[in-house]
Short mmCIF file of C-alpha atoms in Angstrom, two decimals:
data_model
loop_
_atom_site.label_atom_id
_atom_site.label_comp_id
_atom_site.label_asym_id
_atom_site.label_seq_id
_atom_site.Cartn_x
_atom_site.Cartn_y
_atom_site.Cartn_z
CA MET A 1 -7.20 -7.31 -39.96
CA SER A 2 -8.25 -9.02 -37.02
CA VAL A 3 -5.66 -9.16 -34.28
CA PHE A 4 -6.13 -12.60 -33.85
CA THR A 5 -5.38 -13.87 -37.77
CA ALA A 6 -2.11 -14.79 -37.25
CA ALA A 7 -3.43 -16.80 -34.56
CA ALA A 8 -7.05 -17.72 -36.20
CA ASP A 9 -5.81 -21.76 -36.62
CA GLN A 10 -4.23 -22.33 -33.48
CA SER A 11 -7.02 -20.91 -31.05
CA ILE A 12 -6.87 -23.03 -27.17
CA CYS A 13 -10.44 -22.84 -26.41
CA ALA A 14 -13.22 -20.52 -26.30
CA PRO A 15 -14.54 -18.33 -23.96
CA LEU A 16 -16.26 -19.79 -20.93
CA PRO A 17 -20.16 -18.66 -20.95
CA VAL A 18 -20.72 -15.06 -19.00
CA LEU A 19 -23.70 -13.67 -18.00
CA GLY A 20 -24.34 -10.69 -19.72
CA LYS A 21 -22.47 -11.35 -22.54
CA ASP A 22 -25.34 -10.56 -24.75
CA VAL A 23 -25.95 -7.28 -22.97
CA THR A 24 -26.58 -4.35 -25.72
CA VAL A 25 -25.89 -0.44 -24.38
CA PRO A 26 -26.63 2.67 -26.23
CA LEU A 27 -23.60 4.95 -27.75
CA VAL A 28 -23.86 8.91 -27.33
CA THR A 29 -23.17 8.67 -31.00
CA GLY A 30 -26.48 6.77 -31.81
CA GLY A 31 -27.28 2.89 -31.92
CA GLU A 32 -26.71 0.31 -29.63
CA VAL A 33 -23.89 -2.03 -29.01
CA THR A 34 -23.01 -5.31 -27.42
CA TYR A 35 -21.17 -4.17 -24.27
CA ALA A 36 -17.59 -5.15 -23.83
CA ALA A 37 -16.93 -5.65 -20.17
CA LEU A 38 -13.07 -4.98 -20.04
CA ASP A 39 -13.15 -4.43 -16.11
CA TYR A 40 -12.57 -8.17 -15.38
CA ALA A 41 -9.83 -6.93 -12.22
CA ALA A 42 -12.84 -5.11 -10.68
CA SER A 43 -15.33 -7.38 -10.72
CA ALA A 44 -15.51 -10.23 -13.01
CA PRO A 45 -18.93 -11.33 -14.92
CA ALA A 46 -20.69 -14.18 -13.19
CA LEU A 47 -20.18 -17.51 -15.23
CA GLN A 48 -23.31 -19.12 -16.87
CA ARG A 49 -22.25 -22.11 -14.82
CA VAL A 50 -21.93 -20.62 -11.76
CA TRP A 51 -25.76 -18.57 -12.02
CA ASP A 52 -27.46 -21.95 -12.99
CA ASP A 53 -26.11 -23.90 -10.14
CA VAL A 54 -27.16 -20.99 -7.94
CA ALA A 55 -30.56 -20.98 -9.49
CA ALA A 56 -30.87 -24.77 -9.13
CA TYR A 57 -30.41 -24.82 -5.28
CA ALA A 58 -32.52 -21.60 -4.57
CA PRO A 59 -35.92 -23.33 -4.37
CA TYR A 60 -34.12 -25.31 -1.25
CA TYR A 61 -32.35 -22.50 0.13
CA GLY A 62 -32.48 -22.90 4.33
CA SER A 63 -30.89 -22.16 7.53
CA VAL A 64 -27.16 -23.18 7.93
CA HIS A 65 -25.92 -25.45 11.06
CA ARG A 66 -28.34 -25.10 13.48
CA GLY A 67 -31.69 -26.06 11.66
CA ALA A 68 -33.27 -29.48 12.12
CA GLY A 69 -35.53 -29.45 8.87
CA TYR A 70 -34.66 -31.13 5.63
CA LEU A 71 -33.79 -28.13 3.64
CA SER A 72 -31.72 -26.84 6.79
CA GLN A 73 -29.87 -29.56 6.79
CA LEU A 74 -29.43 -29.88 2.64
CA SER A 75 -27.81 -26.25 3.12
CA THR A 76 -25.90 -26.82 6.01
CA ASP A 77 -24.12 -30.17 3.76
CA LEU A 78 -23.84 -27.92 0.79
CA PHE A 79 -22.02 -24.88 2.46
CA GLU A 80 -19.71 -27.83 4.28
CA SER A 81 -19.30 -29.18 1.27
CA SER A 82 -18.25 -25.88 -0.76
CA ARG A 83 -15.64 -25.28 2.14
CA VAL A 84 -14.22 -28.68 0.89
CA THR A 85 -14.22 -27.85 -3.09
CA VAL A 86 -12.52 -24.29 -2.05
CA ALA A 87 -9.78 -26.76 -0.16
CA GLU A 88 -9.03 -28.73 -3.05
CA PHE A 89 -9.16 -25.91 -5.87
CA LEU A 90 -6.33 -24.27 -3.34
CA GLY A 91 -4.63 -27.34 -2.72
CA CYS A 92 -4.98 -26.63 1.31
CA ARG A 93 -3.17 -28.99 3.57
CA ALA A 94 -4.60 -31.20 5.73
CA ASP A 95 -4.42 -29.18 8.70
CA ASP A 96 -5.54 -25.66 7.10
CA GLN A 97 -8.49 -24.11 7.61
CA VAL A 98 -10.97 -22.51 5.10
CA VAL A 99 -12.75 -19.37 6.10
CA PHE A 100 -15.56 -17.74 4.50
CA THR A 101 -15.52 -14.13 4.65
CA ARG A 102 -16.82 -10.96 2.26
CA SER A 103 -14.41 -10.34 -0.06
CA THR A 104 -10.55 -10.21 -0.21
CA THR A 105 -10.37 -6.74 1.76
CA ASP A 106 -12.64 -8.85 4.63
CA SER A 107 -9.95 -11.78 4.87
CA LEU A 108 -7.01 -9.48 5.09
CA ASN A 109 -8.57 -7.57 7.99
CA LEU A 110 -9.42 -11.25 9.44
CA LEU A 111 -5.66 -11.82 9.33
CA ALA A 112 -4.66 -8.80 10.61
CA ALA A 113 -7.13 -8.67 13.80
CA ALA A 114 -5.40 -12.62 14.26
CA VAL A 115 -1.75 -12.04 14.29
CA PRO A 116 0.13 -11.70 17.67
CA ALA A 117 1.15 -9.35 19.72
CA ASP A 118 3.86 -7.49 18.57
CA CYS A 119 4.32 -9.20 15.03
CA GLN A 120 6.04 -7.31 12.80
CA VAL A 121 4.43 -7.11 9.08
CA PHE A 122 6.32 -6.26 5.79
CA VAL A 123 4.10 -5.02 2.42
CA PHE A 124 5.77 -3.75 -0.71
CA GLU A 125 4.31 -0.41 -1.57
CA THR A 126 3.05 -1.65 -4.91
CA GLU A 127 0.16 -3.83 -2.77
CA HIS A 128 -3.54 -3.07 -3.37
CA HIS A 129 -4.91 -0.89 -0.80
CA ALA A 130 -6.78 -4.08 0.60
CA SER A 131 -3.31 -5.92 1.63
CA LEU A 132 -1.48 -2.48 2.06
CA LEU A 133 -3.94 -1.33 5.03
CA PRO A 134 -5.18 -3.78 7.41
CA TRP A 135 -2.55 -4.13 9.68
CA ARG A 136 -2.72 -0.76 11.66
CA ASP A 137 -2.39 -2.53 14.87
CA ALA A 138 0.71 -4.30 13.91
CA ARG A 139 4.60 -2.88 13.51
CA VAL A 140 4.43 -2.37 9.77
CA THR A 141 7.51 -2.09 7.54
CA TYR A 142 6.51 -0.67 4.01
CA LEU A 143 8.95 -1.72 1.18
CA ASN A 144 9.77 0.15 -1.47
CA ALA A 145 8.68 -0.47 -5.30
CA PRO A 146 10.96 -3.03 -6.78
CA ARG A 147 12.08 -3.43 -10.45
CA THR A 148 12.49 -7.36 -10.87
CA PRO A 149 11.28 -10.04 -9.13
CA ALA A 150 14.91 -10.26 -8.24
CA GLN A 151 14.81 -7.34 -6.45
CA ALA A 152 11.99 -7.93 -4.44
CA VAL A 153 13.24 -11.43 -3.33
CA ALA A 154 16.69 -9.77 -1.95
CA ALA A 155 14.49 -6.66 -1.01
CA LEU A 156 12.43 -8.95 1.59
CA GLU A 157 15.88 -10.79 3.03
CA ARG A 158 17.10 -7.14 3.75
CA ALA A 159 14.43 -6.04 5.29
CA LEU A 160 13.85 -9.77 7.22
CA ALA A 161 17.19 -9.68 8.44
CA ASP A 162 17.36 -6.49 9.72
CA ARG A 163 14.13 -6.55 11.54
CA ASP A 164 13.42 -5.19 14.50
CA PRO A 165 14.38 -6.90 17.64
CA SER A 166 10.70 -7.91 19.72
CA PRO A 167 10.04 -5.95 22.62
CA SER A 168 8.65 -9.02 24.47
CA SER A 169 11.66 -11.70 24.95
CA GLN A 170 8.95 -14.17 25.44
CA LEU A 171 7.78 -13.61 21.77
CA ARG A 172 9.23 -16.17 19.63
CA SER A 173 7.98 -17.15 15.76
CA SER A 174 6.56 -21.15 15.43
CA ARG A 175 9.40 -21.27 12.92
CA GLY A 176 12.10 -20.31 15.25
CA GLY A 177 13.71 -17.10 15.61
CA PRO A 178 14.62 -14.47 18.45
CA THR A 179 12.88 -11.25 17.04
CA GLY A 180 8.94 -12.33 17.36
CA PRO A 181 6.28 -13.29 15.35
CA ALA A 182 6.43 -11.71 11.61
CA LEU A 183 4.27 -11.99 8.79
CA VAL A 184 4.61 -10.63 4.95
CA CYS A 185 1.88 -9.54 2.60
CA VAL A 186 2.29 -9.78 -1.09
CA THR A 187 0.56 -9.89 -4.13
CA GLY A 188 -0.01 -12.84 -6.33
CA ALA A 189 -0.48 -10.79 -9.63
CA SER A 190 -0.73 -6.77 -9.24
CA ASN A 191 -4.40 -5.64 -9.88
CA VAL A 192 -2.60 -2.56 -12.24
CA THR A 193 0.10 -4.09 -14.08
CA GLY A 194 -0.96 -7.55 -14.16
CA GLU A 195 3.00 -8.66 -13.42
CA LEU A 196 3.24 -12.26 -11.86
CA TRP A 197 5.26 -12.11 -8.01
CA PRO A 198 7.99 -14.47 -7.63
CA VAL A 199 5.67 -15.88 -4.59
CA LYS A 200 7.00 -19.05 -4.19
CA GLU A 201 10.82 -17.42 -3.69
CA LEU A 202 9.35 -14.85 -1.81
CA ALA A 203 7.92 -17.82 0.43
CA ALA A 204 11.00 -18.96 0.97
CA ALA A 205 12.56 -16.26 2.13
CA ALA A 206 10.19 -15.35 4.48
CA HIS A 207 10.63 -18.70 6.41
CA ALA A 208 13.80 -18.63 6.03
CA HIS A 209 13.61 -16.01 8.43
CA GLY A 210 11.10 -17.17 10.88
CA ALA A 211 8.36 -14.98 9.09
CA ARG A 212 5.01 -16.22 7.86
CA ILE A 213 4.00 -14.96 4.45
CA VAL A 214 0.15 -14.48 3.20
CA LEU A 215 -0.98 -14.12 -0.56
CA ASP A 216 -3.25 -11.85 -1.92
CA ALA A 217 -4.56 -14.09 -4.71
CA ALA A 218 -7.72 -11.78 -5.73
CA GLN A 219 -6.01 -11.28 -9.31
CA LEU A 220 -4.20 -14.59 -9.26
CA ALA A 221 -6.65 -16.92 -8.57
CA PRO A 222 -9.36 -16.03 -11.05
CA HIS A 223 -6.54 -16.51 -14.17
CA HIS A 224 -3.85 -19.30 -12.60
CA PRO A 225 -3.76 -22.16 -10.74
CA VAL A 226 -3.09 -21.20 -6.79
CA ASP A 227 -1.65 -23.98 -4.70
CA ILE A 228 -1.01 -23.54 -1.18
CA ALA A 229 1.53 -26.22 -0.40
CA GLU A 230 3.33 -26.26 -3.95
CA LEU A 231 4.01 -22.45 -3.23
CA ASP A 232 4.48 -22.84 0.35
CA VAL A 233 2.59 -19.65 1.53
CA ASP A 234 0.55 -19.91 5.04
CA TRP A 235 -2.26 -18.15 3.79
CA VAL A 236 -4.32 -17.22 0.60
CA ALA A 237 -6.83 -14.22 0.32
CA PHE A 238 -9.45 -14.09 -2.30
CA SER A 239 -12.89 -12.78 -3.08
CA GLY A 240 -15.22 -14.64 -5.06
CA HIS A 241 -16.42 -11.51 -7.54
CA LYS A 242 -13.37 -12.24 -9.39
CA LEU A 243 -13.56 -15.56 -9.64
CA TYR A 244 -16.97 -15.23 -11.72
CA ALA A 245 -18.86 -15.66 -8.83
CA PRO A 246 -21.38 -12.86 -7.58
CA PHE A 247 -20.63 -10.16 -4.89
CA GLY A 248 -20.09 -10.60 -1.22
CA SER A 249 -18.11 -13.48 -0.67
CA GLY A 250 -14.12 -14.12 -0.37
CA VAL A 251 -12.11 -16.72 1.29
CA LEU A 252 -8.98 -17.30 3.91
CA ALA A 253 -7.45 -20.34 3.66
CA GLY A 254 -4.29 -21.46 5.69
CA ARG A 255 -2.57 -22.77 8.93
CA SER A 256 -4.95 -22.58 11.75
CA ASP A 257 -2.75 -21.68 14.97
CA TRP A 258 -3.30 -18.27 14.59
CA LEU A 259 -6.78 -17.74 13.94
CA ARG A 260 -7.25 -20.98 16.69
CA ASP A 261 -5.61 -18.42 19.07
CA ALA A 262 -7.56 -15.17 18.26
CA ASP A 263 -10.49 -13.59 19.74
CA PRO A 264 -13.42 -14.19 17.22
CA TYR A 265 -13.63 -11.99 14.22
CA LEU A 266 -16.95 -10.83 15.26
CA ALA A 267 -18.83 -11.89 18.50
CA GLY A 268 -21.84 -13.72 17.89
CA GLY A 269 -24.09 -16.58 17.11
CA GLY A 270 -22.18 -19.38 15.49
CA ALA A 271 -18.78 -18.44 16.51
CA SER A 272 -19.49 -19.59 19.94
CA ARG A 273 -19.36 -23.44 21.72
CA LYS A 274 -20.88 -21.93 24.60
CA VAL A 275 -22.10 -19.39 26.54
CA ALA A 276 -23.40 -19.48 30.20
CA ARG A 277 -24.02 -16.47 32.89
CA ARG A 278 -21.39 -15.57 35.19
CA ALA A 279 -21.79 -15.04 39.13
CA GLY A 280 -21.55 -12.15 40.08
CA GLY A 281 -22.48 -10.98 36.33
CA GLY A 282 -21.50 -10.73 32.72
CA VAL A 283 -21.05 -13.84 30.54
CA ASP A 284 -18.41 -17.08 30.00
CA VAL A 285 -17.73 -17.97 26.36
CA GLU A 286 -16.21 -20.92 24.98
CA TRP A 287 -15.62 -20.42 21.59
CA HIS A 288 -15.13 -22.86 18.32
CA THR A 289 -11.69 -23.64 17.64
CA THR A 290 -12.49 -24.30 13.85
CA ALA A 291 -13.19 -22.01 10.74
CA ALA A 292 -16.83 -21.02 12.71
CA ARG A 293 -14.68 -19.25 15.15
CA HIS A 294 -14.49 -16.87 12.49
CA GLU A 295 -18.41 -17.24 10.93
CA ALA A 296 -20.19 -15.68 13.66
CA GLY A 297 -24.03 -14.66 12.28
CA SER A 298 -25.86 -16.16 9.42
CA PRO A 299 -23.54 -17.33 6.84
CA ASN A 300 -23.89 -15.76 3.11
CA VAL A 301 -24.59 -19.76 2.34
CA ILE A 302 -25.64 -18.50 -1.71
CA GLY A 303 -22.02 -16.51 -2.06
CA VAL A 304 -20.11 -19.83 -0.70
CA TYR A 305 -21.85 -22.16 -3.03
CA SER A 306 -21.20 -19.44 -5.79
CA ILE A 307 -17.51 -19.60 -5.19
CA ALA A 308 -17.37 -23.61 -5.10
CA SER A 309 -19.06 -23.61 -8.16
CA ALA A 310 -16.88 -21.43 -9.70
CA CYS A 311 -13.99 -23.41 -8.62
CA LYS A 312 -15.53 -26.24 -10.01
CA ALA A 313 -16.01 -24.69 -13.32
CA LEU A 314 -12.50 -23.25 -13.57
CA THR A 315 -11.08 -26.77 -12.55
CA GLU A 316 -13.12 -28.44 -15.08
CA ALA A 317 -12.46 -26.09 -17.96
CA GLY A 318 -8.63 -26.63 -17.45
CA PHE A 319 -6.39 -23.87 -16.78
CA GLU A 320 -3.53 -24.94 -19.07
CA GLY A 321 -6.27 -23.57 -21.74
CA LEU A 322 -7.64 -20.92 -20.32
CA VAL A 323 -4.05 -19.30 -19.56
CA ALA A 324 -2.94 -19.88 -23.22
CA ARG A 325 -5.91 -18.42 -24.64
CA GLU A 326 -5.48 -15.39 -21.91
CA GLN A 327 -2.22 -15.19 -23.29
CA GLN A 328 -3.11 -14.73 -26.68
CA LEU A 329 -5.40 -11.76 -25.51
CA VAL A 330 -2.60 -10.07 -23.40
CA THR A 331 -0.43 -10.63 -26.46
CA ALA A 332 -2.87 -9.21 -28.94
CA VAL A 333 -3.59 -5.83 -26.66
CA ARG A 334 0.44 -4.99 -25.60
CA ALA A 335 1.45 -5.35 -29.80
CA GLY A 336 -2.12 -2.69 -30.34
CA LEU A 337 -1.17 -0.34 -28.02
CA ALA A 338 2.45 -0.74 -28.93
CA GLU A 339 1.21 0.58 -32.12
CA VAL A 340 -0.45 3.54 -30.91
CA PRO A 341 3.18 5.84 -29.75
CA ALA A 342 0.79 8.12 -27.64
CA VAL A 343 -0.01 5.31 -25.12
CA LYS A 344 2.79 4.28 -22.54
CA VAL A 345 1.59 0.80 -20.68
CA LEU A 346 2.85 0.96 -17.12
CA SER A 347 5.40 -1.68 -15.57
CA LEU A 348 7.42 -2.63 -12.68
CA PHE A 349 9.25 -5.47 -14.13
CA GLY A 350 9.44 -4.88 -17.97
CA ASP A 351 8.25 -5.87 -21.33
CA ASP A 352 9.21 -9.81 -21.43
CA ALA A 353 7.30 -9.63 -17.53
CA PRO A 354 4.75 -13.15 -17.28
CA ARG A 355 1.41 -11.40 -16.66
CA VAL A 356 -2.59 -11.75 -16.27
CA GLY A 357 -4.92 -10.23 -18.21
CA VAL A 358 -4.84 -6.91 -16.68
CA ILE A 359 -3.07 -3.87 -18.44
CA SER A 360 -2.72 0.36 -17.54
CA PHE A 361 -1.35 2.63 -19.74
CA VAL A 362 -1.58 6.37 -20.09
CA VAL A 363 -2.53 8.53 -23.22
CA GLU A 364 -0.42 11.82 -24.09
CA GLY A 365 -2.35 14.69 -24.13
CA TRP A 366 -5.23 12.75 -22.75
CA ASN A 367 -6.87 12.91 -19.08
CA SER A 368 -7.73 9.37 -17.83
CA SER A 369 -11.04 9.69 -17.25
CA HIS A 370 -11.92 11.64 -20.56
CA PHE A 371 -10.14 8.78 -22.33
CA ALA A 372 -12.43 5.81 -20.34
CA ALA A 373 -15.71 7.85 -20.86
CA ALA A 374 -15.03 8.16 -24.51
CA LEU A 375 -14.44 4.53 -24.52
CA SER A 376 -17.53 3.45 -22.86
CA ALA A 377 -19.96 6.61 -24.62
CA GLU A 378 -18.67 6.06 -28.31
CA TYR A 379 -17.71 2.41 -28.01
CA GLY A 380 -19.48 0.26 -25.28
CA ILE A 381 -16.24 -0.75 -23.68
CA GLY A 382 -16.06 -0.68 -20.47
CA VAL A 383 -12.69 -0.13 -18.17
CA ARG A 384 -11.35 1.38 -15.22
CA ASP A 385 -9.61 4.56 -14.82
CA GLY A 386 -8.01 5.94 -11.66
CA LEU A 387 -5.60 4.82 -9.67
CA PHE A 388 -6.87 1.32 -8.86
CA CYS A 389 -6.95 1.71 -4.84
CA ALA A 390 -2.88 1.09 -5.73
CA HIS A 391 -2.56 4.67 -4.71
CA PRO A 392 1.14 4.53 -4.17
CA LEU A 393 2.25 1.94 -6.76
CA VAL A 394 0.23 4.05 -9.65
CA ARG A 395 2.08 7.46 -8.58
CA THR A 396 5.59 5.44 -8.21
CA LEU A 397 4.38 4.21 -12.20
CA LEU A 398 3.54 7.55 -13.57
CA GLY A 399 6.54 9.32 -12.35
CA SER A 400 4.99 11.07 -9.21
CA ASP A 401 6.42 10.65 -5.29
CA PRO A 402 4.22 7.70 -3.93
CA GLN A 403 4.17 9.88 -0.56
CA ASP A 404 1.49 12.30 -3.15
CA VAL A 405 -2.03 12.66 -2.05
CA GLY A 406 -4.37 12.30 -4.97
CA GLU A 407 -7.90 11.12 -5.79
CA CYS A 408 -9.35 8.87 -8.29
CA GLY A 409 -10.95 10.79 -11.39
CA ALA A 410 -10.86 14.25 -12.70
CA PRO A 411 -12.28 16.29 -10.58
CA GLU A 412 -9.77 18.82 -10.89
CA ALA A 413 -9.00 18.50 -14.52
CA ASP A 414 -10.26 19.32 -18.04
CA PRO A 415 -11.42 16.18 -20.38
CA GLY A 416 -8.33 17.47 -22.28
CA GLU A 417 -6.11 18.00 -19.65
CA ARG A 418 -3.47 15.32 -18.65
CA SER A 419 -3.96 13.74 -14.68
CA LEU A 420 -1.72 11.39 -12.51
CA ASN A 421 -4.33 8.78 -13.37
CA ALA A 422 -4.29 5.61 -15.60
CA ILE A 423 -6.43 3.61 -17.71
CA ARG A 424 -6.80 0.04 -16.69
CA VAL A 425 -7.97 -2.76 -19.35
CA SER A 426 -8.80 -6.04 -17.75
CA PHE A 427 -10.46 -9.62 -19.43
CA GLY A 428 -10.23 -13.32 -18.82
CA ALA A 429 -12.16 -16.74 -19.04
CA GLY A 430 -15.06 -14.91 -20.67
CA THR A 431 -13.84 -12.35 -23.10
CA PRO A 432 -14.64 -12.62 -26.93
CA ASP A 433 -11.89 -11.92 -29.16
CA GLU A 434 -14.09 -9.04 -30.53
CA HIS A 435 -14.10 -7.52 -27.40
CA ILE A 436 -10.45 -7.17 -27.79
CA GLU A 437 -10.50 -6.15 -31.21
CA ARG A 438 -12.64 -3.42 -30.83
CA PHE A 439 -10.80 -1.88 -27.49
CA VAL A 440 -7.59 -2.10 -29.99
CA ARG A 441 -9.57 -0.44 -32.66
CA ALA A 442 -11.28 1.75 -30.34
CA VAL A 443 -7.91 2.85 -28.53
CA LYS A 444 -6.20 4.01 -32.08
CA GLU A 445 -9.65 5.84 -33.36
CA LEU A 446 -9.44 7.69 -30.17
CA VAL A 447 -5.53 8.76 -30.20
CA SER A 448 -5.70 9.75 -33.89
CA GLU A 449 -9.16 11.31 -34.47
CA GLY A 450 -10.17 12.24 -31.24
CA ALA A 451 -13.49 11.82 -29.46
CA GLN A 452 -16.75 12.51 -31.13
CA TRP A 453 -18.52 14.26 -28.55
CA LYS A 454 -17.66 16.63 -25.99
CA TYR A 455 -17.70 15.76 -22.17
CA ARG A 456 -17.75 17.04 -18.70
CA THR A 457 -16.60 16.52 -15.28
CA GLU A 458 -19.46 15.45 -13.19
CA ASP A 459 -18.96 14.34 -8.99
CA GLY A 460 -15.82 13.44 -10.26
CA ARG A 461 -16.54 11.53 -13.47
CA CYS A 462 -15.58 12.41 -16.91
CA VAL A 463 -19.22 12.02 -18.66
CA PRO A 464 -20.37 13.01 -21.80
CA ASP A 465 -22.08 16.78 -22.21
CA ARG A 466 -25.61 15.57 -23.23
CA GLY A 467 -26.67 19.19 -23.69
CA THR A 468 -23.99 20.21 -26.60
CA ALA A 469 -24.05 18.85 -30.01
CA GLN A 470 -21.06 16.30 -31.33
CA VAL A 471 -17.58 17.86 -31.51
#
């Protein structure tokens, strides 16, 4: 019976068309099957709309900002109008800047390079490494994993109230306060559990204590509307490749002052307004004060345009319907996994916590890499296994010390041996019902009947042993 039978007459909307929806892959047991891409949290497939828009523009590709020719002027207009589209998508305030980067990681590293001297940064250990690691030149306070949204807010309030006084009495947060600048970095939706974080409440707590806040929206923006003004966050960062656009583009959007006052993220053409030789040697440089200050070099105009196209496509499709349908998928996956006693779903905030289409779990008696390999090789289902670039969080959720050092994959584990890794299934606007049905069925069959093939570890990955017969 279909896991969607009960809701079949109440379907909210059809999946959005994505590239690769008809791609077939070989099964180790013989034959082929349509590939079920259930690794959206790593990289979502590009929307067909985005690909079509990029293809239509491609013949008109030209240099940006510094060309006098028609194609250069057209490309410049496209690039700058994309900035406007992204600003509208994020609900940016009038004086916010939209800076184009390579990814969420790049965006947060840019901001880390722009924080004032002696800034104190507060970050939960539950963050993705993209938001956990960039703050190497700041004073960082790492907060323990909370077990409820209320605990998260309370923990942040305590940490901010007790924060270290600034060694420099001259430093002041622009929002007031005697202890110098402070920044809170928090995710909008966990890339491990999919759970939504209390962003608006955390922003209120940050601002009440004279701190600013940056939102890692990599997992939130593809699934929910993100409004900077409504959430009252200072910055938002996200990646194109999670927002149904191709690789290689990202966004940092928000307040302009720290960005304007910081040295350019990269020094070079485009970031500079004037450059002149200095008497006696060296050069004098006047840098741009706009977003161009941090966009040196030839920009990724196609990547930027693809993000703008994805923003338009999601807006036009309507987040209300997209969210409603995704919640049907979340309910179906969680209900299916709940029927398998050997499966443990990972969660910080509990079963009733609102979440996006990202679910991680472990299977008793299985090495996670082995299970993921069998899903791929025997069912044509692509999921992710490992620690998901959130090692402290996954260690905590698996009952291990978050300070333990571990690595992804199964370099030291045999196929049937438990490892301190997990399996993640993730989906979104382009996921068909059949992919979810196949996944649930595959989990039940693997747990009850075992894998049909033998597997071995190769270069840290569990792979089918092609040199042996079936089990």
